Amino acid sequence: MKNIPVVMIIFGGSGDLAHRKLYPALFNLYEQGLIHDNFAVIGTARRPWSHEYLREQVSDAIHETHDQVDENDVKRFASHFYYQSHDVTNVEHYETLKKLAQELDDRYSAQGNRLFYMAMAPRFFGTIATHINDQSLTGSGFNRIVVEKPFGHDLASAEELNKEITASFNEDDIFRIDHYLGKEMIQNIMPMRFTNPLIKNIWTSENVKNIQVTLAERLGVEARGGYYDTSGALRDMVQNHIFQIITLLAMPEPKDLSSSSIHKAKQDLLESMIIPTPEEVEKDFVRGQYLGRDNTFAYKKEPNVDPESTTETFVAGKVKFKKGPVADVPIYFRTGKEFKEKKNRIDIVLKHMNNPYGQAHSNNITIEIDPVSKIYITINGKKIDTSGIRRENLTYEFSKEEMAKVPDGYERLLHDVFVDDSTNFTHWSELKRYWEFIDTVEDAWQKENEKGNPKISQYLPYRMGPKEASDIFESPTEHWIYE
Ligand code: BG6
């Protein structure tokens, strides 16, 4: 693998994301030789850490995520890390950071390449981007920036943030990260759709009855109540992960596999996305909050959550497109906290076909993303002892050995940033359309809240979410396949 020279600056270097995801992923890329002798990482955050302390943290992070490591490698890798205590609003701190980056660039021959990573609370993204520009932190080589979600709180704030970032970076150098795009089964959607005549030929409005995307979580909001209560399931999961999945499911075949062709195919689809009217929001969307097992409020009692909160921990809804292979096919989605189990899955429900046996089932294609990865197609055949019809699954499954080889999403995506491949990142034009949709739903809900009697279904924990989510289907013959 190519050895990429770079000085990487992580804003949020003492945080949870850096510790759990970025440091282990960087170590794996180091072991593969993608970054090796010519790189340095500056971790910044408010805490007064030393270089040495950061290196210990990096080393701990690697030991926590790897069973076996070469201790000399860990030491050598950690020696490339530097800590800079940093207040994001303090101009002088950016000057110091700039100097340190230049010194490290000289020491490691990083060729003026800079990679900035926004891994701290999103409210600081804009301030940091502005200072990167004002204090000219960019280098003389490549300059790339990775931005964590959420990218804005609505379209207006996303546009503002984008303006602040594009003051220093070109669109091609902005990597808006969505960790779902690094998942094995999400990366499998395009090859599955476009290499199998069996699947590609039925992926049409004539054959597909509906598509269902479920991202279910067993956990509640845990320690993130403060953030979550200002966000909700729609912004936290639909605006990014669910919309990216739906885009991959509904987009036309790209001309080729280049990042620009794939983003173009996505954009062609998204231009035809139907934005719901307030009446449609009322009819086609359900929001909910989890209760405790004893049927009393539970979300509203979480730490840092407003006891009168109208924030949803569950949402179900519908999207349709005017163009693309599944134009006009309803795409239903739902996501929620405190479901019966962790399960991320997609069901492609095919239309029923009249046949002489009468009782045959429709074929469905299911893609399970997490916690297991598999694809299966339901298929009809003859029962052995009667002329009746039985239903079986044709399954494409990963073995344990194969699963063990699947890199973590962050490792994949960081790799892509280093090699400048933005295929699996969110383009501004996509994000904009997603926010337009989300804003419409949020506005409709806001109006309902203001009228004083918002429809928020309270649901029991560790089941399948509110029963009202079954009322959004267009026809009585439709239902959630995963129940
Ligand atoms: C994050 C959300 O983006 O995705 C979290 O902010 C959620 O609320 C998480 O728990 C789910 O990701 P995964 O990979 O565990 O399905």
Short mmCIF file of C-alpha atoms in Angstrom, two decimals, residues 212-403:
data_model
loop_
_atom_site.label_atom_id
_atom_site.label_comp_id
_atom_site.label_asym_id
_atom_site.label_seq_id
_atom_site.Cartn_x
_atom_site.Cartn_y
_atom_site.Cartn_z
CA GLN A 212 -38.88 -1.52 3.85
CA VAL A 213 -35.88 -0.28 5.81
CA THR A 214 -35.71 -0.98 9.54
CA LEU A 215 -32.91 0.27 11.79
CA ALA A 216 -33.87 -1.01 15.23
CA GLU A 217 -31.88 -0.59 18.41
CA ARG A 218 -32.18 -2.41 21.68
CA LEU A 219 -30.56 0.42 23.66
CA GLY A 220 -32.21 3.64 24.83
CA VAL A 221 -30.55 7.05 24.69
CA GLU A 222 -28.18 6.13 27.55
CA ALA A 223 -25.86 9.01 28.47
CA ARG A 224 -26.67 11.02 25.32
CA GLY A 225 -29.99 12.48 26.48
CA GLY A 226 -28.77 16.08 26.17
CA TYR A 227 -27.82 15.70 22.51
CA TYR A 228 -30.63 13.33 21.63
CA ASP A 229 -33.41 15.52 23.01
CA THR A 230 -32.42 18.29 20.58
CA SER A 231 -32.22 15.83 17.72
CA GLY A 232 -34.68 12.91 17.78
CA ALA A 233 -34.80 9.80 15.64
CA LEU A 234 -35.64 11.66 12.43
CA ARG A 235 -32.52 13.83 12.52
CA ASP A 236 -30.30 11.25 14.25
CA MET A 237 -30.97 8.27 11.98
CA VAL A 238 -33.20 9.15 9.01
CA GLN A 239 -31.54 12.34 7.78
CA ASN A 240 -28.31 10.43 7.17
CA HIS A 241 -28.23 6.63 7.49
CA ILE A 242 -31.75 5.78 6.32
CA PHE A 243 -31.70 8.26 3.45
CA GLN A 244 -28.32 7.00 2.24
CA ILE A 245 -29.61 3.43 2.31
CA ILE A 246 -32.79 4.41 0.45
CA THR A 247 -30.73 6.29 -2.13
CA LEU A 248 -28.59 3.22 -2.78
CA LEU A 249 -31.73 1.10 -3.14
CA ALA A 250 -33.58 3.42 -5.50
CA MET A 251 -30.90 5.11 -7.61
CA PRO A 252 -30.43 4.29 -11.29
CA GLU A 253 -27.40 2.30 -12.38
CA PRO A 254 -24.37 4.59 -12.50
CA LYS A 255 -22.47 4.92 -15.77
CA ASP A 256 -19.38 3.45 -14.11
CA LEU A 257 -18.02 3.02 -10.59
CA SER A 258 -16.23 6.35 -10.30
CA SER A 259 -17.20 8.49 -7.35
CA SER A 260 -18.54 11.21 -9.67
CA SER A 261 -20.77 8.77 -11.61
CA ILE A 262 -22.16 7.27 -8.42
CA HIS A 263 -22.88 10.70 -6.92
CA LYS A 264 -24.47 11.74 -10.20
CA ALA A 265 -26.79 8.71 -10.17
CA LYS A 266 -27.72 9.54 -6.58
CA GLN A 267 -28.37 13.15 -7.46
CA ASP A 268 -30.55 12.22 -10.46
CA LEU A 269 -32.70 10.17 -8.13
CA LEU A 270 -32.86 12.73 -5.34
CA GLU A 271 -34.00 15.52 -7.64
CA SER A 272 -37.12 13.44 -8.16
CA MET A 273 -37.74 12.79 -4.46
CA ILE A 274 -41.29 13.72 -3.51
CA ILE A 275 -41.36 16.06 -0.52
CA PRO A 276 -44.49 15.33 1.54
CA THR A 277 -47.21 17.89 2.22
CA PRO A 278 -48.21 18.55 5.87
CA GLU A 279 -51.31 16.37 5.29
CA GLU A 280 -49.09 13.55 4.02
CA VAL A 281 -46.83 13.92 7.03
CA GLU A 282 -49.85 13.47 9.25
CA LYS A 283 -50.97 10.37 7.36
CA ASP A 284 -47.67 8.71 6.46
CA PHE A 285 -45.45 9.40 9.48
CA VAL A 286 -45.59 8.10 13.02
CA ARG A 287 -43.49 9.35 15.90
CA GLY A 288 -43.14 7.70 19.26
CA GLN A 289 -41.40 7.72 22.62
CA TYR A 290 -40.46 4.71 24.71
CA LEU A 291 -42.15 3.98 27.99
CA GLY A 292 -40.82 1.88 30.85
CA ARG A 293 -41.85 -1.74 31.30
CA ASP A 294 -44.37 -0.48 33.87
CA ASN A 295 -46.11 1.62 31.20
CA THR A 296 -44.99 4.96 32.66
CA PHE A 297 -42.86 7.58 30.92
CA ALA A 298 -39.25 6.46 30.57
CA TYR A 299 -37.69 8.58 27.81
CA LYS A 300 -39.00 11.76 29.44
CA LYS A 301 -37.25 10.75 32.66
CA GLU A 302 -33.84 10.11 31.10
CA PRO A 303 -31.02 12.36 32.37
CA ASN A 304 -30.85 15.68 30.50
CA VAL A 305 -34.17 15.09 28.76
CA ASP A 306 -36.97 17.63 29.12
CA PRO A 307 -39.78 16.01 31.16
CA GLU A 308 -42.24 17.59 28.70
CA SER A 309 -40.19 16.52 25.69
CA THR A 310 -41.88 16.01 22.33
CA THR A 311 -38.69 14.54 20.82
CA GLU A 312 -39.26 11.20 19.11
CA THR A 313 -37.25 8.08 19.93
CA PHE A 314 -39.09 6.26 17.14
CA VAL A 315 -40.15 7.30 13.68
CA ALA A 316 -41.77 5.50 10.77
CA GLY A 317 -42.45 7.10 7.42
CA LYS A 318 -42.59 6.82 3.66
CA VAL A 319 -40.53 8.14 0.74
CA LYS A 320 -41.26 8.01 -2.98
CA PHE A 321 -39.41 9.06 -6.10
CA LYS A 322 -40.73 10.19 -9.46
CA LYS A 323 -37.78 8.68 -11.32
CA GLY A 324 -35.47 5.70 -11.16
CA PRO A 325 -36.06 1.95 -11.44
CA VAL A 326 -38.54 1.91 -8.55
CA ALA A 327 -40.29 5.20 -9.34
CA ASP A 328 -43.55 5.54 -7.46
CA VAL A 329 -42.90 2.45 -5.30
CA PRO A 330 -43.48 3.23 -1.61
CA ILE A 331 -40.31 2.97 0.45
CA TYR A 332 -41.23 2.62 4.11
CA PHE A 333 -38.75 3.11 6.91
CA ARG A 334 -38.71 2.95 10.66
CA THR A 335 -36.09 3.37 13.32
CA GLY A 336 -36.26 3.48 17.05
CA LYS A 337 -34.59 3.02 20.39
CA GLU A 338 -35.60 0.24 22.80
CA PHE A 339 -36.81 -2.26 20.23
CA LYS A 340 -36.94 -5.95 20.99
CA GLU A 341 -33.49 -6.42 19.48
CA LYS A 342 -30.73 -4.73 17.55
CA LYS A 343 -31.56 -5.34 13.90
CA ASN A 344 -30.73 -3.38 10.79
CA ARG A 345 -32.42 -4.84 7.75
CA ILE A 346 -33.92 -4.11 4.36
CA ASP A 347 -36.84 -6.00 2.82
CA ILE A 348 -37.66 -5.76 -0.87
CA VAL A 349 -41.23 -7.01 -1.18
CA LEU A 350 -42.12 -8.25 -4.64
CA LYS A 351 -45.59 -8.20 -6.12
CA HIS A 352 -47.80 -11.23 -5.99
CA MET A 353 -48.34 -13.14 -9.20
CA ASN A 354 -51.44 -15.10 -10.13
CA ASN A 355 -50.62 -18.79 -10.54
CA PRO A 356 -52.43 -22.09 -10.84
CA TYR A 357 -51.49 -23.11 -7.26
CA GLY A 358 -53.30 -20.17 -5.74
CA GLN A 359 -51.58 -20.26 -2.41
CA ALA A 360 -48.01 -19.29 -3.39
CA HIS A 361 -46.28 -16.50 -1.47
CA SER A 362 -44.63 -13.47 -2.99
CA ASN A 363 -40.83 -13.49 -3.24
CA ASN A 364 -39.00 -11.12 -0.93
CA ILE A 365 -35.35 -10.17 -0.89
CA THR A 366 -34.00 -9.43 2.56
CA ILE A 367 -30.66 -7.84 3.34
CA GLU A 368 -29.63 -8.14 6.96
CA ILE A 369 -26.98 -5.58 7.83
CA ASP A 370 -26.44 -5.97 11.59
CA PRO A 371 -25.79 -7.79 13.83
CA VAL A 372 -25.50 -10.63 11.29
CA SER A 373 -24.77 -10.01 7.63
CA LYS A 374 -26.75 -12.00 5.08
CA ILE A 375 -28.98 -11.77 2.06
CA TYR A 376 -31.86 -14.13 1.49
CA ILE A 377 -34.57 -14.58 -1.07
CA THR A 378 -37.81 -16.32 -0.19
CA ILE A 379 -38.75 -18.86 -2.80
CA ASN A 380 -41.69 -21.22 -3.35
CA GLY A 381 -41.40 -24.94 -4.06
CA LYS A 382 -43.40 -28.15 -3.77
CA LYS A 383 -44.09 -29.78 -0.44
CA ILE A 384 -42.76 -33.34 -0.45
CA ASP A 385 -45.89 -35.15 0.58
CA THR A 386 -48.57 -33.01 -1.05
CA SER A 387 -48.96 -30.90 -4.08
CA GLY A 388 -48.97 -27.90 -1.71
CA ILE A 389 -46.45 -25.10 -1.86
CA ARG A 390 -43.72 -24.57 0.68
CA ARG A 391 -41.62 -21.49 1.20
CA GLU A 392 -37.86 -21.61 1.68
CA ASN A 393 -35.03 -19.10 1.91
CA LEU A 394 -32.08 -19.07 -0.47
CA THR A 395 -29.41 -17.59 1.73
CA TYR A 396 -26.11 -15.89 1.03
CA GLU A 397 -24.35 -15.83 4.33
CA PHE A 398 -20.92 -14.87 5.60
CA SER A 399 -18.93 -17.39 7.56
CA LYS A 400 -17.47 -16.44 10.94
CA GLU A 401 -13.99 -16.39 9.36
CA GLU A 402 -15.18 -14.03 6.65
CA MET A 403 -16.91 -11.77 9.16
#
